[in-house]
Each structure stands twice: as C-alpha cells, then as structure tokens.
Amino acid sequence: MAGEPQDDCLFCKIVGGQIPATIIRETDTTVAFRDINPQAPTHILVIPKAHYANAAELAAAEPQIAADVLRESQAVADEEHLDSYRIVFNTGAGAGQTVFHAHAHILGGRGLQWPPG
Ligand code: 5GP
Ligand code: ZN
C-alpha cells in the first residue's frame, strides 16, 4: 500500500532501525541523518518515514509530510549554523537518484556552484 515500508528499501531500513545511521533529528513523520558519502562539509538527508519513490510522489500523496520535510530541512540548517544551503531532490536515475525513497539532500558549509552539474 502507498506509503508502507518496503522490504528492499535502504531508507525504510534506516527508519526501522535495521540499518544504523547518524540520526540528528527525528519527528513523527521525518528522520534527518548524515549522508554516508558527504559531498559538502554539511550533507544531511531529510526523509519522510513513509515510503514514496520521490519527492513529487510524496507531495501528491501526502502534502503535509512533504511540507514537514521542508520544515525539517530548515531546522537542520539552523542546527548546523548554515546561512546558505541547497536542498536537492534528485528525481530519476538520470539525475543521480540511487535510493528510490524520497529524500532531501541538505548541502552547505562551502560555496555552491550555480548551475549545479
Ligand atoms: P540519491 O543519489 O538517491 O539522490 O541519494 C542517495 C544518498 O544516500 C547518496 O548521497 C548516498 O551517499 C546516501 N547513502 C547511500 N547509502 C547510505 C547509507 O547506508 N547510509 C547513509 N547515511 N547514506 C547513504
Ligand atoms: Zn523506503
């Protein structure tokens, strides 16, 4: 069913505690943890606990939780003392998405090029 945990999903396993992660914030609907392969001095992932393949599917099915992910992104930035930061939702393999459970990358702590690669 939509939103239910998927047995073969890495991030559902992090939500369920079956795979460890450096969790820095948690709410009823979201978890924020450090990316295992950071691309910036601060690189944190904010994910919904519910399983949706990407941000757009999350927003279509659960707009309130999509808003929770954005609110938590700012909370992470505040905790990490980031004045400027970038939120990235890679969507589709061609854009670099490798984990098909919606997640916001929060990147900061260095200059960020625009446009991104
Ligand atoms: P995507 O490429 O799908 O946009 O982002 C997936 C992100 O998950 C990547 O930045 C990757 O480094 C991160 N990642 C993959 N496996 C793990 C893991 O087991 N633990 C953590 N904390 N991050 C992971
Ligand atoms: Zn999942």
Coordinates of C-alpha atoms and ligand atoms in Angstrom, one line a residue:
M1 CA 0.0 0.0 0.0
A2 CA 1.2 3.6 -0.7
G3 CA 3.5 4.8 2.0
E4 CA 4.1 1.4 3.6
P5 CA 7.6 0.2 4.4
Q6 CA 9.3 -1.7 1.6
D7 CA 11.5 -4.7 2.5
D8 CA 14.1 -3.9 -0.2
C9 CA 14.4 -0.2 0.6
L10 CA 17.6 1.1 2.4
F11 CA 15.9 4.2 3.8
C12 CA 12.9 2.2 5.1
K13 CA 15.5 0.1 7.0
I14 CA 17.1 3.2 8.4
V15 CA 13.6 4.4 9.5
G16 CA 13.0 1.0 11.1
G17 CA 16.4 0.9 12.8
Q18 CA 17.6 -2.3 10.9
I19 CA 20.5 -0.2 9.4
P20 CA 22.4 2.3 11.6
A21 CA 22.7 5.9 10.6
T22 CA 23.9 9.1 12.3
I23 CA 20.4 10.5 13.1
I24 CA 20.5 14.1 14.0
R25 CA 16.7 14.9 14.1
E26 CA 13.5 12.9 14.2
T27 CA 9.8 13.9 14.2
D28 CA 6.6 11.8 14.0
T29 CA 6.9 11.9 10.2
T30 CA 10.6 12.5 9.3
V31 CA 14.1 11.5 10.0
A32 CA 17.3 13.5 9.3
F33 CA 20.7 11.8 9.2
R34 CA 24.2 12.4 7.8
D35 CA 24.9 11.2 4.3
I36 CA 27.4 8.3 4.3
N37 CA 29.3 9.8 1.4
P38 CA 29.2 13.6 2.1
Q39 CA 29.6 16.0 -0.9
A40 CA 30.0 19.1 1.3
P41 CA 31.1 19.8 4.9
T42 CA 27.4 19.5 5.9
H43 CA 25.5 16.9 3.9
I44 CA 22.3 15.7 5.6
L45 CA 19.4 13.7 4.2
V46 CA 15.9 14.5 5.4
I47 CA 13.4 11.7 4.6
P48 CA 9.8 11.0 5.3
K49 CA 9.2 7.9 7.4
A50 CA 6.6 6.9 4.8
H51 CA 7.9 5.2 1.7
Y52 CA 7.4 7.2 -1.6
A53 CA 9.7 6.8 -4.5
N54 CA 10.5 10.5 -4.9
A55 CA 9.5 14.0 -3.7
A56 CA 6.8 14.5 -6.3
E57 CA 5.0 11.2 -5.4
L58 CA 5.3 12.2 -1.7
A59 CA 3.8 15.6 -2.3
A60 CA 0.9 14.2 -4.4
A61 CA 0.0 11.6 -1.8
E62 CA 1.0 13.4 1.5
P63 CA 1.3 17.1 1.0
Q64 CA 1.5 17.7 4.7
I65 CA 4.5 15.4 5.1
A66 CA 6.2 17.0 2.1
A67 CA 5.9 20.3 4.0
D68 CA 7.3 18.6 7.1
V69 CA 10.4 17.5 5.1
L70 CA 10.9 21.2 4.0
R71 CA 10.4 22.5 7.5
E72 CA 12.9 19.9 8.9
S73 CA 15.3 21.0 6.2
Q74 CA 15.4 24.5 7.7
A75 CA 15.7 23.1 11.2
V76 CA 18.7 21.1 10.1
A77 CA 20.2 24.2 8.5
D78 CA 19.7 26.1 11.7
E79 CA 21.3 23.4 13.9
E80 CA 24.2 23.3 11.5
H81 CA 24.5 27.1 11.5
L82 CA 24.1 27.3 7.7
D83 CA 23.2 30.8 6.5
S84 CA 23.0 29.5 2.9
Y85 CA 22.4 25.9 1.8
R86 CA 21.0 23.9 -1.0
I87 CA 18.1 21.5 -1.0
V88 CA 18.3 18.8 -3.7
F89 CA 15.7 16.2 -4.7
N90 CA 17.3 14.0 -7.3
T91 CA 14.4 12.5 -9.2
G92 CA 15.1 9.7 -11.6
A93 CA 18.3 7.7 -12.3
G94 CA 19.4 10.1 -15.0
A95 CA 19.5 12.9 -12.3
G96 CA 21.6 10.7 -10.0
Q97 CA 18.8 9.2 -7.9
T98 CA 20.1 5.9 -6.4
V99 CA 17.7 5.4 -3.5
F100 CA 14.1 5.4 -4.5
H101 CA 12.7 6.6 -1.2
A102 CA 12.1 10.3 -1.2
H103 CA 14.8 12.4 0.4
A104 CA 16.1 15.9 0.5
H105 CA 19.8 16.5 0.4
I106 CA 20.8 19.5 2.6
L107 CA 24.2 20.7 1.4
G108 CA 26.2 23.5 2.9
G109 CA 29.3 24.7 4.6
R110 CA 31.1 25.6 1.3
G111 CA 30.5 27.7 -1.8
L112 CA 27.9 26.0 -4.0
Q113 CA 28.1 26.4 -7.8
W114 CA 25.1 27.5 -9.8
P115 CA 24.0 26.0 -12.0
P116 CA 24.8 22.6 -10.5
G117 CA 26.4 19.9 -12.6
Ligands
5GP1 P1 20.5 9.9 -4.3 O1 21.7 9.5 -5.1 O2 19.4 8.8 -4.4 O3 19.9 11.3 -4.6 O4 20.9 10.0 -2.8 C1 21.2 8.8 -2.0 C2 22.2 9.2 -1.0 O5 22.2 8.2 0.0 C3 23.6 9.3 -1.5 O6 24.1 10.6 -1.3 C4 24.4 8.3 -0.7 O7 25.6 8.7 -0.3 C5 23.4 8.1 0.5 N1 23.5 6.8 1.1 C6 23.5 5.6 0.4 N2 23.6 4.5 1.3 C7 23.6 5.1 2.6 C8 23.6 4.5 3.9 O8 23.6 3.3 4.1 N3 23.6 5.4 4.9 C9 23.6 6.8 4.7 N4 23.6 7.5 5.8 N5 23.6 7.3 3.5 C10 23.6 6.5 2.4
ZN2 ZN 11.6 3.2 1.7

